[in-house]
XYZ file of C-alpha atoms in Angstrom:
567
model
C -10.351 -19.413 -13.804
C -9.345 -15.964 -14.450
C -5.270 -16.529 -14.632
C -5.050 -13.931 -11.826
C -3.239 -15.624 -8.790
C -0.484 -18.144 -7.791
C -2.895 -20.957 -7.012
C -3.290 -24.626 -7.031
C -3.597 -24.113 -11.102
C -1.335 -20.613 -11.555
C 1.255 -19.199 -10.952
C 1.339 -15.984 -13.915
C -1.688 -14.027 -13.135
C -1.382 -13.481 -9.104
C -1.450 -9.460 -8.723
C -0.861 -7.408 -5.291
C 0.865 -4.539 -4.471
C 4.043 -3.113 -3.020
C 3.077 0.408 -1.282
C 6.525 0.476 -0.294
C 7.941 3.745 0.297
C 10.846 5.437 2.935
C 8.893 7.605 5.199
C 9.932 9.723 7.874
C 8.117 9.257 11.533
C 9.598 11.983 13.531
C 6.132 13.076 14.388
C 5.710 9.498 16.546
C 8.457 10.860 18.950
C 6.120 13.883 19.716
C 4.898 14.473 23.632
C 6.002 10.878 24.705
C 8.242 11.137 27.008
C 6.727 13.871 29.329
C 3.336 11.822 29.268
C 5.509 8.408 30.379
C 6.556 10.548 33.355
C 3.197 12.272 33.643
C 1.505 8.666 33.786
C 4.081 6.993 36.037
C 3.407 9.767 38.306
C 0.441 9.726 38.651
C -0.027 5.491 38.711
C 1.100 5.904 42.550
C -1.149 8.665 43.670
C -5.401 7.906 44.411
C -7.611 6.257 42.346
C -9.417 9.444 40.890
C -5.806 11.051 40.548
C -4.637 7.350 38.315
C -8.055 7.624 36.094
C -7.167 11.142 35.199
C -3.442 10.184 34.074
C -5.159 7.268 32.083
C -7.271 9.413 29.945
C -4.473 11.539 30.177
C -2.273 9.376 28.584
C -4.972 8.254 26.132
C -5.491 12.282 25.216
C -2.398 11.906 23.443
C -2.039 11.309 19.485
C -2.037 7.445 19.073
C 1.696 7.011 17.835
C 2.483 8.255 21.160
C 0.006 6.731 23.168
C 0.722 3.166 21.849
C 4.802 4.139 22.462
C 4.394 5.210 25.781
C 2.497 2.383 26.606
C 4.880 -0.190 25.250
C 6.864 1.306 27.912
C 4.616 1.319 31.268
C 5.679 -1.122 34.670
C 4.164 -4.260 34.757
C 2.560 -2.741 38.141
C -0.172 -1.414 36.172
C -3.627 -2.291 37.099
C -5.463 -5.101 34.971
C -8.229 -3.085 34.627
C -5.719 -0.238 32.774
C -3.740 -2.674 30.450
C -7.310 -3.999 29.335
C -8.120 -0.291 28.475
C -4.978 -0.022 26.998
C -5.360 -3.375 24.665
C -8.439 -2.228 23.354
C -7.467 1.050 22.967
C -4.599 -0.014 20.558
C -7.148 -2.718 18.885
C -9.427 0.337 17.984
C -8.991 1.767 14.630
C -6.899 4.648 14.480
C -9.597 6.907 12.605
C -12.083 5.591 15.555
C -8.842 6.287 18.345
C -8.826 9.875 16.842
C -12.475 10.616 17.787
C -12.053 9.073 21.394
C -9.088 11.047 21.613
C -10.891 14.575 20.802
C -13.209 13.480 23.289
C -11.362 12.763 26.369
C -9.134 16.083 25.231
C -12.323 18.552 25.390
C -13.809 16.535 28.577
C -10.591 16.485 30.528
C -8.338 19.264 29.651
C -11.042 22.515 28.932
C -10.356 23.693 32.408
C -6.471 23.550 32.258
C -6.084 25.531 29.292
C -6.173 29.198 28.390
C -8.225 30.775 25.179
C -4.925 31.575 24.021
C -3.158 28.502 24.107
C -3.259 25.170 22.101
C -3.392 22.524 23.994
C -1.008 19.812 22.709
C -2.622 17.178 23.604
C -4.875 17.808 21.159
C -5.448 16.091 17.837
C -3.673 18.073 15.440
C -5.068 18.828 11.809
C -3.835 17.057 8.992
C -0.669 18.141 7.159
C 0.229 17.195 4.099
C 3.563 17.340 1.399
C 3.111 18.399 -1.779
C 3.390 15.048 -2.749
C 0.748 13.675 -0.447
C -1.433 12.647 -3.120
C 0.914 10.052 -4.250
C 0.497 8.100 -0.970
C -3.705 8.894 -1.514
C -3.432 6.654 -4.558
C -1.496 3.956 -3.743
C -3.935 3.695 -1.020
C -6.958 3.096 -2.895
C -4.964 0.835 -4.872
C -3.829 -1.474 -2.580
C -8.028 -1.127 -1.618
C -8.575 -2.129 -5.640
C -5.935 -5.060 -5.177
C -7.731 -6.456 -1.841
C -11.132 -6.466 -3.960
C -9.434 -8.149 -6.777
C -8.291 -11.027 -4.669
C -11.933 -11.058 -2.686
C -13.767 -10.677 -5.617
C -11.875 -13.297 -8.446
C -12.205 -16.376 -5.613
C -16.081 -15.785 -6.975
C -16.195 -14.301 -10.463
C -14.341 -14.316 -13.852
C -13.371 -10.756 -13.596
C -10.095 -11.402 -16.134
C -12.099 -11.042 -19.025
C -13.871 -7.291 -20.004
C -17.163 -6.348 -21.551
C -18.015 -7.969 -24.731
C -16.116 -10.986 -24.489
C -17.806 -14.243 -25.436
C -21.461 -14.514 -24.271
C -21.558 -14.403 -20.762
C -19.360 -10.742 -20.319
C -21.931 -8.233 -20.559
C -22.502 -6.786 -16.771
C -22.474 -2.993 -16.521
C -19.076 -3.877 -14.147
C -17.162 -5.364 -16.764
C -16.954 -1.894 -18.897
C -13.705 -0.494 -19.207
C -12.533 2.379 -16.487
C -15.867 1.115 -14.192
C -14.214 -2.354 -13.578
C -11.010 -0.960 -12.485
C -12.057 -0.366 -9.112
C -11.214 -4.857 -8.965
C -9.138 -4.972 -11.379
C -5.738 -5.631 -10.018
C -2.843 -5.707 -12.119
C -2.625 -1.711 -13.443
C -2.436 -1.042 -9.955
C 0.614 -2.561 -9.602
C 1.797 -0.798 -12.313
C 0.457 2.289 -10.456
C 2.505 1.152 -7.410
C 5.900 0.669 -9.643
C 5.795 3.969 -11.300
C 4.707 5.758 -8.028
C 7.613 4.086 -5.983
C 10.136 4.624 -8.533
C 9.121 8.454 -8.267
C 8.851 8.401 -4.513
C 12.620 6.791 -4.575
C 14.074 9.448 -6.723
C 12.808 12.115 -5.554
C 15.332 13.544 -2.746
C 18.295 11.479 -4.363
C 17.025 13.872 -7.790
C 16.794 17.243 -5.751
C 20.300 16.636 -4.430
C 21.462 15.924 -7.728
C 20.118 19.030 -9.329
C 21.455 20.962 -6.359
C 25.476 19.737 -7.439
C 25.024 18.217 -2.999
C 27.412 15.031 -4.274
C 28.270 14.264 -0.796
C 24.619 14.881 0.878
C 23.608 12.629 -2.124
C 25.850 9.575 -1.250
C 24.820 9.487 2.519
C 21.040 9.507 1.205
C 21.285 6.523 -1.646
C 23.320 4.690 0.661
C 20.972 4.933 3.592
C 18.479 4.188 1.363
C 19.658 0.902 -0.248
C 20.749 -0.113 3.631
C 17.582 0.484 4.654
C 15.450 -1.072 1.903
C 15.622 -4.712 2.261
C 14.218 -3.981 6.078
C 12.127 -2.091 4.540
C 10.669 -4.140 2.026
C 11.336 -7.836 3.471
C 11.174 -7.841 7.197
C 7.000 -6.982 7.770
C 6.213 -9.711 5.490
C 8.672 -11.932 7.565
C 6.367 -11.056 10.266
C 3.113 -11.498 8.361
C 4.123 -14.933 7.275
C 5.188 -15.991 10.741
C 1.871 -14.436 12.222
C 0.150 -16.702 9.081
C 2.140 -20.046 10.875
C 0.437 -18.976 14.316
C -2.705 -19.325 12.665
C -1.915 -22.819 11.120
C -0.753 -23.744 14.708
C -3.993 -22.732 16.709
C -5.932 -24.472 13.905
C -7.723 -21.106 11.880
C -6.357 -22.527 8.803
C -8.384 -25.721 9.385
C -11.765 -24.143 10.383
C -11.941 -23.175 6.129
C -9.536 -25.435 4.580
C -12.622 -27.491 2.896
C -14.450 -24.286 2.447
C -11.139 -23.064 0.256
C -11.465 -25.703 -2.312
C -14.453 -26.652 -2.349
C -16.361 -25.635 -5.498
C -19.708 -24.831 -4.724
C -18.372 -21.610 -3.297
C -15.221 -20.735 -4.852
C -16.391 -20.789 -8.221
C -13.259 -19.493 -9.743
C -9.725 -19.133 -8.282
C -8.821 -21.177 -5.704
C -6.563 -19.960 -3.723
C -3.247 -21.902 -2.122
C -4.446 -22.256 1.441
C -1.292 -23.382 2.972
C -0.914 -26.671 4.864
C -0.719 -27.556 8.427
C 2.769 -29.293 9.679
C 2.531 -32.417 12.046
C 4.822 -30.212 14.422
C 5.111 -26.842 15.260
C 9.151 -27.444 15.016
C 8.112 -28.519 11.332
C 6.260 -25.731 10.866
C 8.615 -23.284 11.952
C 11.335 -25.159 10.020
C 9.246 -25.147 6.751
C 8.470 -20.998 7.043
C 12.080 -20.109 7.408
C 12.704 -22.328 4.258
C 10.083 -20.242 2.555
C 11.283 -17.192 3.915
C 14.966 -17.895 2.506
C 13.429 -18.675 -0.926
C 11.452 -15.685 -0.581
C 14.317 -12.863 -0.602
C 14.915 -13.748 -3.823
C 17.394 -11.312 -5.080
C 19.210 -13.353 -7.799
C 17.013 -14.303 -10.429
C 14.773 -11.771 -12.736
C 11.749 -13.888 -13.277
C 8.806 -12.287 -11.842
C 7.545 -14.750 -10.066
C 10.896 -16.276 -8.476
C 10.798 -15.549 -5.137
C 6.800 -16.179 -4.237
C 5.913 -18.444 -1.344
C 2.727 -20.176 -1.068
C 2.670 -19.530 2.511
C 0.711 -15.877 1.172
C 0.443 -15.941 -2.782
C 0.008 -12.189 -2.911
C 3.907 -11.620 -2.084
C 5.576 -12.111 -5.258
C 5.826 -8.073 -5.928
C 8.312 -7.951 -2.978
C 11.576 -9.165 -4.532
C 10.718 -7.646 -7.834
C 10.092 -4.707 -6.145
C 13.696 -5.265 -4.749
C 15.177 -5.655 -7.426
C 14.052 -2.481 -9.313
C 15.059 -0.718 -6.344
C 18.269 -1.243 -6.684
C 18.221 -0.844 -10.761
C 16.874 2.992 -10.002
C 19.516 3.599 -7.239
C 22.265 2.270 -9.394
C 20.880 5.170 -12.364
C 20.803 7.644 -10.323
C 24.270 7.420 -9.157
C 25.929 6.810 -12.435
C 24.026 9.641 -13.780
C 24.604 12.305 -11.337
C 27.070 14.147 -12.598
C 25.660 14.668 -16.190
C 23.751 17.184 -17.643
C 19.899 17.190 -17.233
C 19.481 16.797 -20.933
C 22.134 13.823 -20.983
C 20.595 12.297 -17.743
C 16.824 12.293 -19.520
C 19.096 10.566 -22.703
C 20.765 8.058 -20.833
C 17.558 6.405 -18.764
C 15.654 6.337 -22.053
C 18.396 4.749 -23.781
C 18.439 2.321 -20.481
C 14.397 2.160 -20.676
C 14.026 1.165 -24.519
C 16.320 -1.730 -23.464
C 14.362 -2.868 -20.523
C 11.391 -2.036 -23.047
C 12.710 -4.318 -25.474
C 13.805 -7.005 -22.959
C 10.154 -6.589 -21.261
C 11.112 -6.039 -18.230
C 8.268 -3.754 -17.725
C 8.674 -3.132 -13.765
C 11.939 -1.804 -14.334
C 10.547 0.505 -17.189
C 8.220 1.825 -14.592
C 10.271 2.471 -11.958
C 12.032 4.323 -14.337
C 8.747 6.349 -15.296
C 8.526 6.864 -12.080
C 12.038 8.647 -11.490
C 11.422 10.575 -15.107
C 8.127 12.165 -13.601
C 10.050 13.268 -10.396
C 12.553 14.970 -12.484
C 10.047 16.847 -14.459
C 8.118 17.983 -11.802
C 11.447 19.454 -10.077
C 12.349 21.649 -12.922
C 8.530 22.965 -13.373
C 8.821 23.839 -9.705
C 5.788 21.474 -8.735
C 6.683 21.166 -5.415
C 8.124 24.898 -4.568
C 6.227 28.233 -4.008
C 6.215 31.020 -6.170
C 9.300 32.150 -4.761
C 11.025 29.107 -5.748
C 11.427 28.025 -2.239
C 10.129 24.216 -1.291
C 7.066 23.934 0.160
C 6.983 22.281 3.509
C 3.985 20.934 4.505
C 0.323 22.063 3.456
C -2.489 22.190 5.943
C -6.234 21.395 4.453
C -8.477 22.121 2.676
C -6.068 24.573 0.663
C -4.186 23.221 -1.986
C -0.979 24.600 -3.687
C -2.075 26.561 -6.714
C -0.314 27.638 -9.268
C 0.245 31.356 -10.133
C -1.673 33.279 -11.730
C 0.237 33.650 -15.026
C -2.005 32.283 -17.560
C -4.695 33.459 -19.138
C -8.075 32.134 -17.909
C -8.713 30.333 -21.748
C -5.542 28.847 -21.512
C -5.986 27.252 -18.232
C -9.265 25.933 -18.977
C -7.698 24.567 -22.368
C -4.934 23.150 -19.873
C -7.816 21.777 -17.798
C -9.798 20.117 -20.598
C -6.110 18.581 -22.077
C -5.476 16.593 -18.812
C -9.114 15.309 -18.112
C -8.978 13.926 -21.613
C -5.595 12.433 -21.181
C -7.139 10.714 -17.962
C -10.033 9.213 -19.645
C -7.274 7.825 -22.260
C -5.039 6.640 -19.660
C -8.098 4.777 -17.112
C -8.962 3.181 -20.235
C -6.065 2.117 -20.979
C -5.266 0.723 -17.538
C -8.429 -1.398 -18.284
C -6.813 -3.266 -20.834
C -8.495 -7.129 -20.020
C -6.208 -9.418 -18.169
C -7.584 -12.138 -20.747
C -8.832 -12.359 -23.899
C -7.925 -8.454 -25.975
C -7.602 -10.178 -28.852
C -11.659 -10.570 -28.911
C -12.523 -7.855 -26.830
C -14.657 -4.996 -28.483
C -12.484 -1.628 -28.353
C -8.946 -3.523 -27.732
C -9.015 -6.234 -30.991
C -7.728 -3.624 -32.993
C -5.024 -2.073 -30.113
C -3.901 -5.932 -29.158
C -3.231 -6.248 -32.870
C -0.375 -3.138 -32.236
C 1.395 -4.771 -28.968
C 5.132 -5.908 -30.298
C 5.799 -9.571 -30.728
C 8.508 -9.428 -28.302
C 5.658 -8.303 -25.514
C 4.264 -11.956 -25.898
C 4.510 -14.887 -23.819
C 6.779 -16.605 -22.303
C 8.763 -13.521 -22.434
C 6.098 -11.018 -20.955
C 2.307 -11.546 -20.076
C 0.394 -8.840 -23.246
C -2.529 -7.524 -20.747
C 0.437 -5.496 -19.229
C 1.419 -3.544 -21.939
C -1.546 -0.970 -22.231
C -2.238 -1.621 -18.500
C 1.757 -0.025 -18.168
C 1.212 2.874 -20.313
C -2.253 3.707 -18.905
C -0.454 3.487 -15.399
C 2.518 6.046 -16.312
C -0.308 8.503 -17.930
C -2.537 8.557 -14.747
C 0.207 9.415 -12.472
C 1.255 11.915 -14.833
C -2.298 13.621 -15.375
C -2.726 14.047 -11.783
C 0.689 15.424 -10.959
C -0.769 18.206 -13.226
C -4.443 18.746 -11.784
C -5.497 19.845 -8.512
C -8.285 18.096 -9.208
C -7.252 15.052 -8.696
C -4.856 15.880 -6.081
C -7.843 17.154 -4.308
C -9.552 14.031 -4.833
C -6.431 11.743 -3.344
C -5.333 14.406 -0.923
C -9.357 13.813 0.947
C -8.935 12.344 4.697
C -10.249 8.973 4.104
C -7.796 8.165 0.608
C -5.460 9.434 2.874
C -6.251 6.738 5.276
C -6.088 4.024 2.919
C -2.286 5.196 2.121
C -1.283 4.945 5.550
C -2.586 1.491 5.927
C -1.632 0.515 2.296
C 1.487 -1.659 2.419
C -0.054 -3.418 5.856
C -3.463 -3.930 3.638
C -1.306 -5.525 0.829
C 0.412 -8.168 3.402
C -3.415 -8.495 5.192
C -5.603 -8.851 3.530
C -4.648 -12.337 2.546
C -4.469 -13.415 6.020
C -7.509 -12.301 7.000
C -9.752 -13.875 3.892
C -8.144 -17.297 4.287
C -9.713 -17.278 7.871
C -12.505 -14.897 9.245
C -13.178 -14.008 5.631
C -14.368 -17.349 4.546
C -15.508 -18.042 7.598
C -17.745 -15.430 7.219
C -18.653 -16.252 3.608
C -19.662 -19.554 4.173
C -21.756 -18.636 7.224
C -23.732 -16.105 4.879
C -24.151 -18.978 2.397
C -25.205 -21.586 4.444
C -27.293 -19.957 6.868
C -29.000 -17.095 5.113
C -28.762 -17.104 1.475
C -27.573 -20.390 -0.267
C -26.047 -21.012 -3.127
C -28.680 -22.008 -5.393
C -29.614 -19.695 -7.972
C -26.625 -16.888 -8.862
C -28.907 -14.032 -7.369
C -28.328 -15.906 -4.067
C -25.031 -16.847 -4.429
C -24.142 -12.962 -5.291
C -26.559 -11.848 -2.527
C -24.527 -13.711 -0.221
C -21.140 -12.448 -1.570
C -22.448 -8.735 -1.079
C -23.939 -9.465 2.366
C -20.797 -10.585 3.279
C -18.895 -8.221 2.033
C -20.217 -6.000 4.396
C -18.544 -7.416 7.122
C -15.198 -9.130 5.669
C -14.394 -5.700 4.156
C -14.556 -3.538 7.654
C -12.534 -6.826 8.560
C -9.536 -6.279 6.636
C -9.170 -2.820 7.178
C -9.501 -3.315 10.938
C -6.963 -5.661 10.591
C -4.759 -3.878 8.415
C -4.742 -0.447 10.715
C -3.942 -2.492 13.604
C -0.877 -4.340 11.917
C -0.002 -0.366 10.220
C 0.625 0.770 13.797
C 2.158 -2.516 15.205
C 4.316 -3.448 13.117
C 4.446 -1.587 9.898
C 5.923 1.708 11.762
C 7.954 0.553 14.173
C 9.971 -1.479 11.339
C 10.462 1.987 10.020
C 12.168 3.164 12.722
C 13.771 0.026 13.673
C 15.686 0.219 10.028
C 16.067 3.719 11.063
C 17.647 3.283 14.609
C 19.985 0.481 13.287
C 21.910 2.580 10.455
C 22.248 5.121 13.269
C 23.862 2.432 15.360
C 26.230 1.088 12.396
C 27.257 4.239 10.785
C 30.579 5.537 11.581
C 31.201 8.708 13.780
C 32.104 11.450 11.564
């Protein structure tokens, strides 16, 4: 056992991710009206005249072709609401090429050189901070292979450890791609930076007022935010139980042959469904745990990888409460104040708060350098690829590539540190000597030692590629992009889906094609499957993204409009 999850042995190790982060979805409200009247229209005219409304309709970007569709008669044909289900089930990277399709096919004649048709897909735009959102995606894709892969393997414990820990994988920076607790430290520091940022630019601005309406509807909006998709994961998890997935792999889950490491809590079946349903709100109540600062208060077994949630909460608030009792000071006093407040939580290792706190330090310093304005000192809107903001030209060229060579090194030194093992440091070659330097205070039962280096590492990286455009490059590509839309629904997932079809699938591969006999087998059949459980989650996790994930964003959205006062 590798100490990483809440399981049937432990509860300390269990890493996931938060992704969680206030985004703004006024581009979903695009086009959808006029193509709901277009389409009812058209539904009462000939068949050839319906068809072309359809792919119409499905010309559309797929925000608003899923909205519009949410709001069509029941009078529809059954042959259109099937083409409309498995238009939504299609992947939204998979939509967008179906989409450009239909658009040229259907609309070439009705539209002028001159004109863009706006029915087209659009190009991607991005923010200057973009890139953020590009690496918590392919962390929360580093967290889903942690939990797929440690079911299998010791992956706790790094190169050189014992007898049995020399694999190429196991090296430092190369093993980080299943390594999952640094990237929830990357998640912490990246949503305490993604929290402070507006509240910060309104504070440097002297816009008090503009500044209270923003914290408060952010802290109204969080716990929505942050607690009410996993509500609806969980409850989608007791549907499962009920129509008996659970049960298909519940032997399969603990049964040792296969899961040769961490088992896993594969939650149980009620006698009723009124017991069920009775049992999940229990767990939900427990679960939106708000009053207690141990890490782990607050998990449910129902979906082990959820325990980030109320700490995630919690920090939250810490940042929001910081950021309005330092508002009024000086820059200079504001810097002194949170790193008076972060040696304490330092000292008291509460190391989430410290990197939320990173987080909102980094936002700062990026304001004043003017990271995120033009050259003009005006803010930059939105970014259309490939270009990327550059900086000006007022360096000279041995200076820049001294600049360059600085932060590539600081990388290395921070993706090694993030490597730091999960177990045994203390007797790891390259980290005996650094585990000797962690505090005594950073030791257990107080805080778990792996996440001391892994913190540090996580602030550094976040910081290096702030500063290269490189790296923001690199995150700002389409498909990391992907991966941060459909981060925060991978995180709640992804644990769904290998507790069912993922086993499933594992123990068909096993038993039917490559046993389990010698470990080439076994790790043939891990790979093989792989191949399909991975495409799985994904799948999965896009669908949910569009489902559910967004329209709780604008839910939380369209209820503070309803409740705030009329001014």
């Amino acid at each position: 056992m590798n100490g990483h999850a809440v399981s049937i042995h432990s509860l300390r190790h269990e890493e996931s991710t938060t992704l969680l982060e206030e985004k703004s979805l006024s581009d979903i409200e695009s086009e959808a009206g006029r193509a709901d009247i277009e389409f009812r229209f058209n539904n009462h005219t000939q068949r050839n005249t319906r068809t072309r409304a359809i792919w119409h309709l499905l010309s559309q970007p797929p925000r608003t072709c899923l909205r519009t569709i949410s709001n069509l008669r029941p009078a529809c044909s059954l042959r259109s609401s099937i083409l409309r289900i498995f238009i939504f089930l299609l992947p939204s990277f998979i939509q967008s090429r179906f989409i450009k399709h239909t658009s040229s096919h259907n609309h070439n004649h009705n539209r002028s050189p001159n004109n863009h048709d706006p029915n087209e897909p659009q190009k991607r735009r991005l923010h200057p901070t973009s890139y953020l959102d590009g690496m918590r995606g392919l962390a929360a894709l580093f967290v889903f292979f942690c939990h797929y892969f440690y079911t299998c393997f010791v992956i706790a414990q790094s190169y050189g450890y014992g007898d049995s820990n020399y694999h190429v994988l196991k090296l430092p920076i190369i093993r980080l791609f299943y390594q999952g607790p640094p990237m929830v430290s990357v998640f912490f520091v990246i949503s305490g930076y993604a929290l402070s940022l507006k509240p910060l630019k309104l504070i440097r601005s002297r816009s008090y007022e503009n500044l209270c309406a923003t914290i408060s509807s952010l802290i109204f909006r969080r716990g929505f935010r942050l607690f009410l998709p996993p509500v609806i994961s969980t409850l989608m998890i007791m549907v499962l139980l009920r129509v008996g997935a659970y049960e298909w792999t519940r032997e399969f889950a603990y049964d040792d042959k296969y899961m040769r490491n961490i088992q896993e809590i594969h939650y149980e079946r009620a006698n009723t469904t009124a017991e069920q349903l009775v049992d999940w709100g229990k767990e939900m109540f427990r679960f939106v745990h708000i009053w207690d600062w141990d890490a782990y208060e607050g998990s449910t077994a129902i979906d082990v990888h959820l325990w980030t949630i109320p700490v995630e909460f919690r920090a939250s608030m810490m940042v929001f409460l910081t950021l309005l009792g330092t508002a009024r000071l000086k820059t200079a006093w504001r810097f002194a104040w949170v790193g008076l407040v972060g040696m304490f939580c330092f000292r008291s290792g509460r190391w989430e708060v410290l990197l939320f706190y990173g987080g909102m330090v980094l936002a700062e310093v990026d304001l004043i350098r003017g990271a995120h304005s033009d050259h003009s000192g005006q803010e930059v809107q939105k970014t259309i690829l490939p270009p990327l903001p550059k900086t000006a030209p007022i360096s000279k060229a041995p200076s820049k590539r001294t600049s360059k060579i600085f932060w590539a090194l600081l990388s290395i030194l921070s993706l090694y540190l993030m490597s730091q093992p999960d177990q045994g440091g203390a007797s790891t070659p390259g980290w005996i000597f650094l585990t000797s330097l962690i505090p005594s205070f950073w030791q257990p039962p107080l805080q778990d030692p792996y996440r001391y280096y892994q913190s540090i590492g996580a602030f550094l990286i976040v910081l290096c590629v702030s500063r290269s455009t490189s790296w923001q490059a690199f995150f700002n590509s389409a498909p990391i992009q992907y991966l941060g839309k459909i981060s925060y629904a991978m995180y709640l997932m992804h644990g769904p889906v290998l507790h069912t079809l993922g086993y499933a699938i594992e123990r068909f591969v096993w038993t039917r094609i490559t046993g389990v006999e010698t470990d080439m087998a076994y790790v043939g059949g891990f790979v093989l499957a792989s191949l399909a459980v991975v495409p799985l989650v994904i799948w999965v996790s896009d669908v949910f993204w569009r489902g559910v994930d967004e329209p709780v964003v604008r839910f939380g959205k369209w209820l503070e409009g309803v409740c705030l006062v009329d001014e």
